[in-house]
CSV table of C-alpha atoms and ligand atoms in Angstrom, one decimal:
chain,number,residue,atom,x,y,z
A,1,UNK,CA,-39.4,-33.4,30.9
A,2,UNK,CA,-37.5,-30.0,32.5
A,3,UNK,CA,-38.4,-27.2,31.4
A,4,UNK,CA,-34.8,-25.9,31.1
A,5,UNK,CA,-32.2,-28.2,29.4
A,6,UNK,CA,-29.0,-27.1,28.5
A,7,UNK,CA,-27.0,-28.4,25.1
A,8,UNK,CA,-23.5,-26.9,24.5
A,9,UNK,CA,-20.1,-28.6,23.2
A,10,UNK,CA,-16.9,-28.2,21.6
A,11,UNK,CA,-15.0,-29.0,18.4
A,12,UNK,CA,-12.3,-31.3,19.2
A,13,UNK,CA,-9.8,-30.0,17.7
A,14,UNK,CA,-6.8,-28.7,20.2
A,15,UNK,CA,-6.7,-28.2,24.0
A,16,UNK,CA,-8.9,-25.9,25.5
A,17,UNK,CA,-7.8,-22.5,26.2
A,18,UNK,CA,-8.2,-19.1,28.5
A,19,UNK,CA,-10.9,-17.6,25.9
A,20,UNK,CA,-12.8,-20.1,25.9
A,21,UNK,CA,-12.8,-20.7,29.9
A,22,UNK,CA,-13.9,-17.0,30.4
A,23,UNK,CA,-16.1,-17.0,27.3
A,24,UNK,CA,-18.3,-20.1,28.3
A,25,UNK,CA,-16.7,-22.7,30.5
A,26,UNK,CA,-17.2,-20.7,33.5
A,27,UNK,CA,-20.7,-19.6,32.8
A,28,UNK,CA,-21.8,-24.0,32.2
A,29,UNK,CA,-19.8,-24.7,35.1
A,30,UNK,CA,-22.1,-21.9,36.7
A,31,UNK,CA,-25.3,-23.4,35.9
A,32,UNK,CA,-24.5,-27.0,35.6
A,33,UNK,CA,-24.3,-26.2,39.5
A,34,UNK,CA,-27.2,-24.1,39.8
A,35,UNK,CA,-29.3,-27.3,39.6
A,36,UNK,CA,-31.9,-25.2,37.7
A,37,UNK,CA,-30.9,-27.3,34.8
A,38,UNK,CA,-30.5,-30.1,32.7
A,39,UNK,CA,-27.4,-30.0,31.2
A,40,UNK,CA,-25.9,-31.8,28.2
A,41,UNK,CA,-22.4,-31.1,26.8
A,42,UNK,CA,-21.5,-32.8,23.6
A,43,UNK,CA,-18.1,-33.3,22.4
A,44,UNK,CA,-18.8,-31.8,18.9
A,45,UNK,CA,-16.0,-35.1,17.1
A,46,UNK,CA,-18.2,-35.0,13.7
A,47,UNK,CA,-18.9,-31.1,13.1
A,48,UNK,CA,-14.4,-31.7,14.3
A,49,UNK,CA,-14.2,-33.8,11.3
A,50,UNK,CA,-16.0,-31.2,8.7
A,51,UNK,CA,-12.8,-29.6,8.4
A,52,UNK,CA,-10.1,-32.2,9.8
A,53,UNK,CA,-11.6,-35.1,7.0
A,54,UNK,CA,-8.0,-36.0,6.0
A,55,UNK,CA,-6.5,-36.0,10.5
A,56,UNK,CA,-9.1,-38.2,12.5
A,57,UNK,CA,-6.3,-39.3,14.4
A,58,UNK,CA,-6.4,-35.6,15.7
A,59,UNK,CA,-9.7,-35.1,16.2
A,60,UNK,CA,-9.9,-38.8,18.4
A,61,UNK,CA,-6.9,-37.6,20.9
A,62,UNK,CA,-8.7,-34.2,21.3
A,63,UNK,CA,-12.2,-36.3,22.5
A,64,UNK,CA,-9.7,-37.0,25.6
A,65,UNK,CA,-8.4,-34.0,26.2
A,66,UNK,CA,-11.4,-31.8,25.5
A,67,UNK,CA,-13.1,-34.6,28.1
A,68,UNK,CA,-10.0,-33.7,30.7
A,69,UNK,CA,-10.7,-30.0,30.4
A,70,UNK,CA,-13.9,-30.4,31.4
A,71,UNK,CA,-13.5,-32.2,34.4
A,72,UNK,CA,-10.9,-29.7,35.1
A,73,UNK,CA,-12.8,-26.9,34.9
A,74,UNK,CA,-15.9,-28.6,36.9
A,75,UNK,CA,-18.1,-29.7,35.0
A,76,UNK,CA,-19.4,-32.8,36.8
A,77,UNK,CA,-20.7,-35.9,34.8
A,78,UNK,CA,-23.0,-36.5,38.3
A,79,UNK,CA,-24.6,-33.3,37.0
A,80,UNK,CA,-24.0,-33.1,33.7
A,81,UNK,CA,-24.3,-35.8,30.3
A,82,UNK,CA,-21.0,-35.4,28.7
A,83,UNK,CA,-21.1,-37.6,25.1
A,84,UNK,CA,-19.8,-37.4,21.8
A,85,UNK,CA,-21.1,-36.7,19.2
A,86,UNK,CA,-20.7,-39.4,16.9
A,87,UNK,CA,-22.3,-41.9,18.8
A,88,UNK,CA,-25.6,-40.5,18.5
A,89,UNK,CA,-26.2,-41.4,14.6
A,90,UNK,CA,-30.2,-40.1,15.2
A,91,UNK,CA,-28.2,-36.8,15.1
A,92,UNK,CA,-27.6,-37.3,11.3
A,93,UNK,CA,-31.1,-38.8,10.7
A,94,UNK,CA,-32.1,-35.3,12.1
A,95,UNK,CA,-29.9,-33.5,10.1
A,96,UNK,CA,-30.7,-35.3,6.8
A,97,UNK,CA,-34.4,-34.1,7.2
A,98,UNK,CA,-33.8,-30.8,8.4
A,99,UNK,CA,-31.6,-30.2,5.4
A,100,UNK,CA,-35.0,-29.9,3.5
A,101,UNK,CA,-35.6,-26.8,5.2
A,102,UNK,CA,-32.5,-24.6,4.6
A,103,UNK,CA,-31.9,-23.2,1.7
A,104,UNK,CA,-28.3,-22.7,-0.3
A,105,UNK,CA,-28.6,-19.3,-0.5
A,106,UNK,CA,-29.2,-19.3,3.7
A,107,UNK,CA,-26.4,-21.2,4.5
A,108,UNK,CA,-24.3,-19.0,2.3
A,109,UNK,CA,-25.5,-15.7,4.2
A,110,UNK,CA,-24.1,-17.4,7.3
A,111,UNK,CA,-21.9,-14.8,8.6
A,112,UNK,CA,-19.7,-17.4,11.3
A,113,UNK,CA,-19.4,-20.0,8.2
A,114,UNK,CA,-18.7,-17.7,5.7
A,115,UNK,CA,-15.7,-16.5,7.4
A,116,UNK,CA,-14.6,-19.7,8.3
A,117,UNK,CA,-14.5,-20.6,4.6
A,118,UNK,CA,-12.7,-17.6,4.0
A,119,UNK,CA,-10.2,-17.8,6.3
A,120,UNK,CA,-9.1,-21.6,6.1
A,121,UNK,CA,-6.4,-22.0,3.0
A,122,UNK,CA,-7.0,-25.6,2.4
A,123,UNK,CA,-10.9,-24.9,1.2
A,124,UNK,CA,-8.9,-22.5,-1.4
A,125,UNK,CA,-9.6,-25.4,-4.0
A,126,UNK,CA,-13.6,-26.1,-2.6
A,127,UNK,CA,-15.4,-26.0,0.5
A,128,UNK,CA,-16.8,-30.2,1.5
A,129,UNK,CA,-20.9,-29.8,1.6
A,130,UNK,CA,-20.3,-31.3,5.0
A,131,UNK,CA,-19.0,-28.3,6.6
A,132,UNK,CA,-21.0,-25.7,4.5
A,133,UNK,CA,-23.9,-27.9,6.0
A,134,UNK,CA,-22.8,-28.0,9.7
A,135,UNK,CA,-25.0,-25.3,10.6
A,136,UNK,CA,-28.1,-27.8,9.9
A,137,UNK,CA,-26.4,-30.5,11.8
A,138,UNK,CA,-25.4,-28.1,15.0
A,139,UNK,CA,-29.5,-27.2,14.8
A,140,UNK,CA,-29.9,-31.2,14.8
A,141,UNK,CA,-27.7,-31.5,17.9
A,142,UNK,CA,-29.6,-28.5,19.6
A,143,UNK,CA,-33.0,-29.9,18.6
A,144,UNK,CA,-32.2,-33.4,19.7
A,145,UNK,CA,-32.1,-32.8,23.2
A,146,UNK,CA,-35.1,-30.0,23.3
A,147,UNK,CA,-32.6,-27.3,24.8
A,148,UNK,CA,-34.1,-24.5,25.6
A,149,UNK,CA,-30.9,-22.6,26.3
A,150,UNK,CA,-27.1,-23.0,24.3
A,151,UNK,CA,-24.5,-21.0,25.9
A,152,UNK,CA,-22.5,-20.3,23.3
A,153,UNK,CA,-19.5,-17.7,22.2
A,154,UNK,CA,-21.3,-14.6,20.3
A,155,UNK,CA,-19.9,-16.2,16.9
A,156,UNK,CA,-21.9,-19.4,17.3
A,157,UNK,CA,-24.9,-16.8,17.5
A,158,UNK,CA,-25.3,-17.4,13.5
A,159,UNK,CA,-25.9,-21.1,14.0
A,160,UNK,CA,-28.3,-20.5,17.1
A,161,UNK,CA,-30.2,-18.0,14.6
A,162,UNK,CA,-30.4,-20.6,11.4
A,163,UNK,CA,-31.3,-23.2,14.2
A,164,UNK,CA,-34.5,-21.0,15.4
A,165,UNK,CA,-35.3,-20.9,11.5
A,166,UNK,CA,-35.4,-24.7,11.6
A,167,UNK,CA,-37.2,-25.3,14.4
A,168,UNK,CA,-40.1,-22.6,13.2
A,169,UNK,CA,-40.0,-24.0,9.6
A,170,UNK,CA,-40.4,-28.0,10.6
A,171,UNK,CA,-42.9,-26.8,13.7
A,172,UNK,CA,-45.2,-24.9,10.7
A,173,UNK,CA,-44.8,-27.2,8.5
A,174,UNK,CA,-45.2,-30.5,10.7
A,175,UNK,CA,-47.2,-29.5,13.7
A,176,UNK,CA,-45.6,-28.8,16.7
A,177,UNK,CA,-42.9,-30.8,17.7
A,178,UNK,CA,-39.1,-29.0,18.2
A,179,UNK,CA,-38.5,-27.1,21.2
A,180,UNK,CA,-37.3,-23.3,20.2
A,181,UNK,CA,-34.0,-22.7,21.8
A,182,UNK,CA,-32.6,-19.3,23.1
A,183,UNK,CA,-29.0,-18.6,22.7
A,184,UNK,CA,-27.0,-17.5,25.6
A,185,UNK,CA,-24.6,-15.3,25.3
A,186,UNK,CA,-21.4,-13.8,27.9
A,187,UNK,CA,-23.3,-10.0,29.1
A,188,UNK,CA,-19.5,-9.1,29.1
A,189,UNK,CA,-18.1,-8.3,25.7
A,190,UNK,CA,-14.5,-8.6,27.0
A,191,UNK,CA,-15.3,-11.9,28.3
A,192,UNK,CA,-17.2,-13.1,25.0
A,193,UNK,CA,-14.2,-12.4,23.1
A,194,UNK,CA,-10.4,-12.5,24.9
A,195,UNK,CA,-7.7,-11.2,22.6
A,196,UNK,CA,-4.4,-13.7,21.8
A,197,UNK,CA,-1.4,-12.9,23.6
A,198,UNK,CA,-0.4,-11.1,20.5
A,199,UNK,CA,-3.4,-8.4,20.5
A,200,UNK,CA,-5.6,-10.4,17.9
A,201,UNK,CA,-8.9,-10.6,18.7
A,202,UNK,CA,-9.6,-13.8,17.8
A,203,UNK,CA,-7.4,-16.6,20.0
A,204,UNK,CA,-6.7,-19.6,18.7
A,205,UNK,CA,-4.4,-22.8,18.1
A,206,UNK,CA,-3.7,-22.0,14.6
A,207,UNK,CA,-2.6,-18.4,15.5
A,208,UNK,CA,-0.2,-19.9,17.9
A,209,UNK,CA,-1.5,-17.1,20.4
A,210,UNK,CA,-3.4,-18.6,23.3
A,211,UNK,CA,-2.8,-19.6,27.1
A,212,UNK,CA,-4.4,-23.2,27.6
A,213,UNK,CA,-5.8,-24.8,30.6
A,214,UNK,CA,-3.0,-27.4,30.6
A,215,UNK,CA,-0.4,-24.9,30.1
A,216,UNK,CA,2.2,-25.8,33.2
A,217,UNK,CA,3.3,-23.1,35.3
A,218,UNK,CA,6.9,-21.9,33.2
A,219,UNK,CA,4.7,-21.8,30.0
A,220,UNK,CA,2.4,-19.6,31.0
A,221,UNK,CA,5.1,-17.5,32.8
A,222,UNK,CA,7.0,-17.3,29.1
A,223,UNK,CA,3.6,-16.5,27.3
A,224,UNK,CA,3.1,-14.1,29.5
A,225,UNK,CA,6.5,-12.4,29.3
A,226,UNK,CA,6.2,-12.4,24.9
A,227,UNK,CA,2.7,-10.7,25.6
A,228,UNK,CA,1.5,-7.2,23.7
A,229,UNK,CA,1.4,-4.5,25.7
A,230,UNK,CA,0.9,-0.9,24.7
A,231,UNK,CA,4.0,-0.2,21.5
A,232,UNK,CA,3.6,3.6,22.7
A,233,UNK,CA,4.5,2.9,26.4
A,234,UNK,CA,8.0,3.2,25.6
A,235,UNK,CA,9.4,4.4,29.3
A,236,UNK,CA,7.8,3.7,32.1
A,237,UNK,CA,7.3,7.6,32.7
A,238,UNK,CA,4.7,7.8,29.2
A,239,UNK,CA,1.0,7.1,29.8
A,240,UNK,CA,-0.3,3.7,28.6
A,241,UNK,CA,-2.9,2.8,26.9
A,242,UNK,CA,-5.2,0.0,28.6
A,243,UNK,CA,-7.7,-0.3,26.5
A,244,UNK,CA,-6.0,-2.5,23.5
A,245,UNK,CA,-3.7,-3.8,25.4
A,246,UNK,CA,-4.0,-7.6,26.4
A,247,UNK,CA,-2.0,-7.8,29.4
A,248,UNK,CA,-4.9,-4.7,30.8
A,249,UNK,CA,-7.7,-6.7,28.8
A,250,UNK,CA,-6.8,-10.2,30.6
A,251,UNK,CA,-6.5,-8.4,34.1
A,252,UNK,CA,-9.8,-6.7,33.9
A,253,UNK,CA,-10.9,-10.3,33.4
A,254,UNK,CA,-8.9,-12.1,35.8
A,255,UNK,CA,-7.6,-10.0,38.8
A,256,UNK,CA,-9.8,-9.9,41.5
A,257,UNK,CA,-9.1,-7.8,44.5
A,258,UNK,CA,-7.4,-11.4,47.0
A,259,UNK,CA,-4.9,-11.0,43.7
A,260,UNK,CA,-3.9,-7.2,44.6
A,261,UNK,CA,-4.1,-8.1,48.5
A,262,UNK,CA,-1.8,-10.9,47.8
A,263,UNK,CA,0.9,-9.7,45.2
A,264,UNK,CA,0.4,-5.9,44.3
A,265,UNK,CA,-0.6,-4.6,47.7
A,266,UNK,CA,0.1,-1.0,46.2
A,267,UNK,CA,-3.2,-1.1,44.6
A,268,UNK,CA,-6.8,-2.1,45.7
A,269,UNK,CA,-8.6,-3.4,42.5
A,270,UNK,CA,-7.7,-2.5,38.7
A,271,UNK,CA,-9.2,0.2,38.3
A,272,UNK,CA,-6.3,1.7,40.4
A,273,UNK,CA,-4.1,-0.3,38.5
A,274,UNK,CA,-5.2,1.2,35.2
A,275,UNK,CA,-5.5,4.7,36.1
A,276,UNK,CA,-1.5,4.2,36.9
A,277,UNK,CA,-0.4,2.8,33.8
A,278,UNK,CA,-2.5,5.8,32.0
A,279,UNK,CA,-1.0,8.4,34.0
A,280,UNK,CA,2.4,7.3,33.4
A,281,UNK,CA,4.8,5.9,36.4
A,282,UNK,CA,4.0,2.5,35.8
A,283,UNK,CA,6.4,-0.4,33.8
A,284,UNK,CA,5.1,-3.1,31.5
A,285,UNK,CA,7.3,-5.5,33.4
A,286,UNK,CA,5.8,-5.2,36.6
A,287,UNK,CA,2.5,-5.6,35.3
A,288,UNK,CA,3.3,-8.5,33.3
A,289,UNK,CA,4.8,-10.0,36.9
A,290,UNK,CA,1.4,-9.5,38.4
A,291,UNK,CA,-0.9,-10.9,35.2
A,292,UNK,CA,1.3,-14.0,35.9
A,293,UNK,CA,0.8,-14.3,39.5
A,294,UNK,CA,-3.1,-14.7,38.8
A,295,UNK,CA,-2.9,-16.8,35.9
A,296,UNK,CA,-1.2,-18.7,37.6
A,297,UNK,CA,-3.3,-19.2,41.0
A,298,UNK,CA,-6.5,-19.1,38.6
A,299,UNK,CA,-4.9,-21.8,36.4
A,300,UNK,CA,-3.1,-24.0,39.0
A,301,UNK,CA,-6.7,-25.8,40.7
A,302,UNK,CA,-7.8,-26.6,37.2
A,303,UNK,CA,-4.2,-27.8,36.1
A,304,UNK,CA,-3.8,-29.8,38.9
A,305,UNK,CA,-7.4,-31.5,38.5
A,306,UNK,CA,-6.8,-31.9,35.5
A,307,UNK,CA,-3.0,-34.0,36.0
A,308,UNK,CA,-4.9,-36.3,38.0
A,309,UNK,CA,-7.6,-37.4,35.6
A,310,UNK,CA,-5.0,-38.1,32.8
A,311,UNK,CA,-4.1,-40.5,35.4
A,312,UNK,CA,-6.7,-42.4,34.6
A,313,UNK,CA,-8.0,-42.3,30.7
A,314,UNK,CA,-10.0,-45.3,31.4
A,315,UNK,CA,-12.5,-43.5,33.5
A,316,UNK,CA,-13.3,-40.4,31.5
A,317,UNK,CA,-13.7,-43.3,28.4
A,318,UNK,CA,-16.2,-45.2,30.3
A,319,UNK,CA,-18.1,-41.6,32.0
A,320,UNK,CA,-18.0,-40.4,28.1
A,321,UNK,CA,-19.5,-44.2,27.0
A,322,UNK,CA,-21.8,-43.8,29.9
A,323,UNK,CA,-22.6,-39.9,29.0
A,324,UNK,CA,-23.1,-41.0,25.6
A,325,UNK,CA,-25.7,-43.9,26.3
A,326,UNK,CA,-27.7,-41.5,28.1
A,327,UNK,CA,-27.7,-38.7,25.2
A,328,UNK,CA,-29.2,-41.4,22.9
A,329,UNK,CA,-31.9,-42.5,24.7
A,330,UNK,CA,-33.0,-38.9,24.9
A,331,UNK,CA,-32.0,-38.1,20.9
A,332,UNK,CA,-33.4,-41.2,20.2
A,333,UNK,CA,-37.1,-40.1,21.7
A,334,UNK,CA,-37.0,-36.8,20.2
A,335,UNK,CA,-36.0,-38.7,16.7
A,336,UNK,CA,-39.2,-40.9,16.8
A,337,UNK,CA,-41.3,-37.7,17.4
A,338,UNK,CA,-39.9,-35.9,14.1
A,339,UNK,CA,-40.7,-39.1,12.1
A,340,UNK,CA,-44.2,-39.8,13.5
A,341,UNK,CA,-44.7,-35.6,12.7
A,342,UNK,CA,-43.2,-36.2,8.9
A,343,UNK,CA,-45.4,-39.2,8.7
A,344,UNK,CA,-42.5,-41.7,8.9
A,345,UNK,CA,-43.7,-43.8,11.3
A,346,UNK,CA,-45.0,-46.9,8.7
A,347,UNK,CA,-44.5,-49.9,11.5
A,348,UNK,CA,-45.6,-47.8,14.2
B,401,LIG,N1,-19.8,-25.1,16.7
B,401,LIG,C1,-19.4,-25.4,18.1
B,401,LIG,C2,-17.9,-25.0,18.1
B,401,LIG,O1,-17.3,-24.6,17.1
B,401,LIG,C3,-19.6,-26.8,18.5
B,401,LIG,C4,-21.0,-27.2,18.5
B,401,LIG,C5,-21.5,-28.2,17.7
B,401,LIG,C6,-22.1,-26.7,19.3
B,401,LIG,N2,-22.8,-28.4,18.0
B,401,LIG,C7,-23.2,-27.5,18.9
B,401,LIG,C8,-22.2,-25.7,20.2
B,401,LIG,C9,-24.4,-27.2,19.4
B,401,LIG,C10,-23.5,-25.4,20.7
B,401,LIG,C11,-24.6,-26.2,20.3
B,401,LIG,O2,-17.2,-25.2,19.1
């Protein structure tokens, strides 16, 4: 067994976006290549259907197109086990045993769930135990393939915490047998959390406020155009304000200094760029015209890999089958371990 094995994935829900590229694609894509690990990626289909019960029509095209922004982005099923995560039932045996562990009250205190709850109208009448549970389940997914690292957004660092709980709890109570993971999280605060288009922090499909991956080239240049800037920066003589503003925020993330040498020659890096716009003398619009010119050259090789996979749906199905077939074998060992440790292994 490596000593360092990766387990990440997504919610299939909706296309993936810009936040969640700079907040944790990049970084897997990054050490799926370092070859200092074993990386799985799980397409996260059941924990998708813990709020999306009544649409599983939705949650089965999003498999394909979270699969297609994957290989977009680089991750590599050479290098990496993609699967889903419904076809590894040991994951529910794991998460049926583990639920012995957590308390109620715990799951309550989660801080990432208990917003959730809070936020989504349609659990206004009652939240389904399957999704006030999902926090055991994501531990059972972790667990299953003895990660030993998640690279995760900061607001999945609840579920990494109640996962650590688990792993103690079973390991004191059992004997030694799950491997304790270690959340990993973007050192860059920005970067762990891009801002919509429209300033909120949080961007999202729902908030009708994000820049996806397969966003062609004239939507991103109209996003871009309806973006937030500073309200105060009325003429182009007043100081701005880059600190709140998004079009400043997704620059300090995206411009790199071949972007100035290319189409804003007047300036070397943003730093320059900033100290402009807060001196005063500098227009939202021509700003704007350079954030597009970098979204678009960072978004056009991942666009473009992307167009030609679609082409052919039958090959990311059978690298997903094949990704999936490997997962087991691995959930499947880890699986017998727990039983023999709970004294479940009567045939054995
Ligand atoms: N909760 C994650 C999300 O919302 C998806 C997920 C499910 C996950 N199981 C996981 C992430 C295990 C990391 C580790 O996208």
């Amino acid at each position: 067994m490596s000593t360092n094995i990766i387990l990440t994935g997504d919610r299939p829900t909706g296309n993936l976006h810009i936040g969640h590229y700079v907040g944790s694609l990049r970084k897997r894509v990054e050490l799926q290549n370092s070859g200092k690990y074993e990386t799985f990626i799980m397409i996260a289909d059941a924990q998708g259907l813990t709020d999306n019960a009544e649409t599983p029509e939705k949650v089965r095209e999003n498999v394909l197109n979270v699969a297609l922004d994957y290989l977009a982005v680089g991750l590599d099923p050479k290098k990496s086990t993609i699967f889903i995560q419904s076809q590894i039932p040991e994951l529910t045996e794991l998460t049926f045993f583990y639920s012995n562990l957590v308390t109620v009250a715990r799951l309550q205190r989660n801080p990432t769930v208990k917003t959730e709850i809070e936020q989504k109208e349609k659990f206004k009448n009652g939240v389904p135990v399957g999704f006030f549970t999902y926090p055991i389940s994501q531990a059972a997914d972790i667990t299953a393939f003895n990660a030993t690292v998640v690279p995760v957004g900061e607001d999945q660092l609840p579920m990494i915490e109640q996962t650590r709980e688990i792993v103690h709890k079973f390991n004191s109570i059992y004997g030694e047998t799950l491997v304790m993971p270690n959340a990993m999280v973007p050192e860059n605060a920005t970067e762990a959390r891009l801002p919509g288009i429209d300033g909120n922090a949080k961007m999202g499909k729902s908030l009708n406020n994000a820049i996806y991956l397969s966003d062609d080239e004239n939507t991103i240049a109209a996003k871009v155009k309806t973006m937030f800037t500073d309200p105060n920066h009325l003429r182009v003589e007043d100081p701005g304000n880059t600190t709140d503003n998004p079009v400043f925020i997704y620059l300090s993330v995206f411009a790199k200094p071949e972007h100035f040498s290319k189409f804003l020659p007047d300036y070397k890096n943003y730093a320059e760029l900033a100290a402009h716009y807060e001196r005063g003398g500098l227009g939202d619009v021509k700003v704007k015209k350079f954030l597009n010119e970098v979204l678009q050259e960072t978004l056009r090789p991942i666009r473009e890999r992307r167009q030609m996979f679609e082409k052919n749906p039958e090959y990311i199905m059978q690298m997903l089958k094949e990704g999936s077939a490997a997962a087991r074998r691995v959930a499947a060992k880890t699986t017998d371990r727990v039983k023999r440790a709970m004294k479940l292994n009567y045939f054995e």
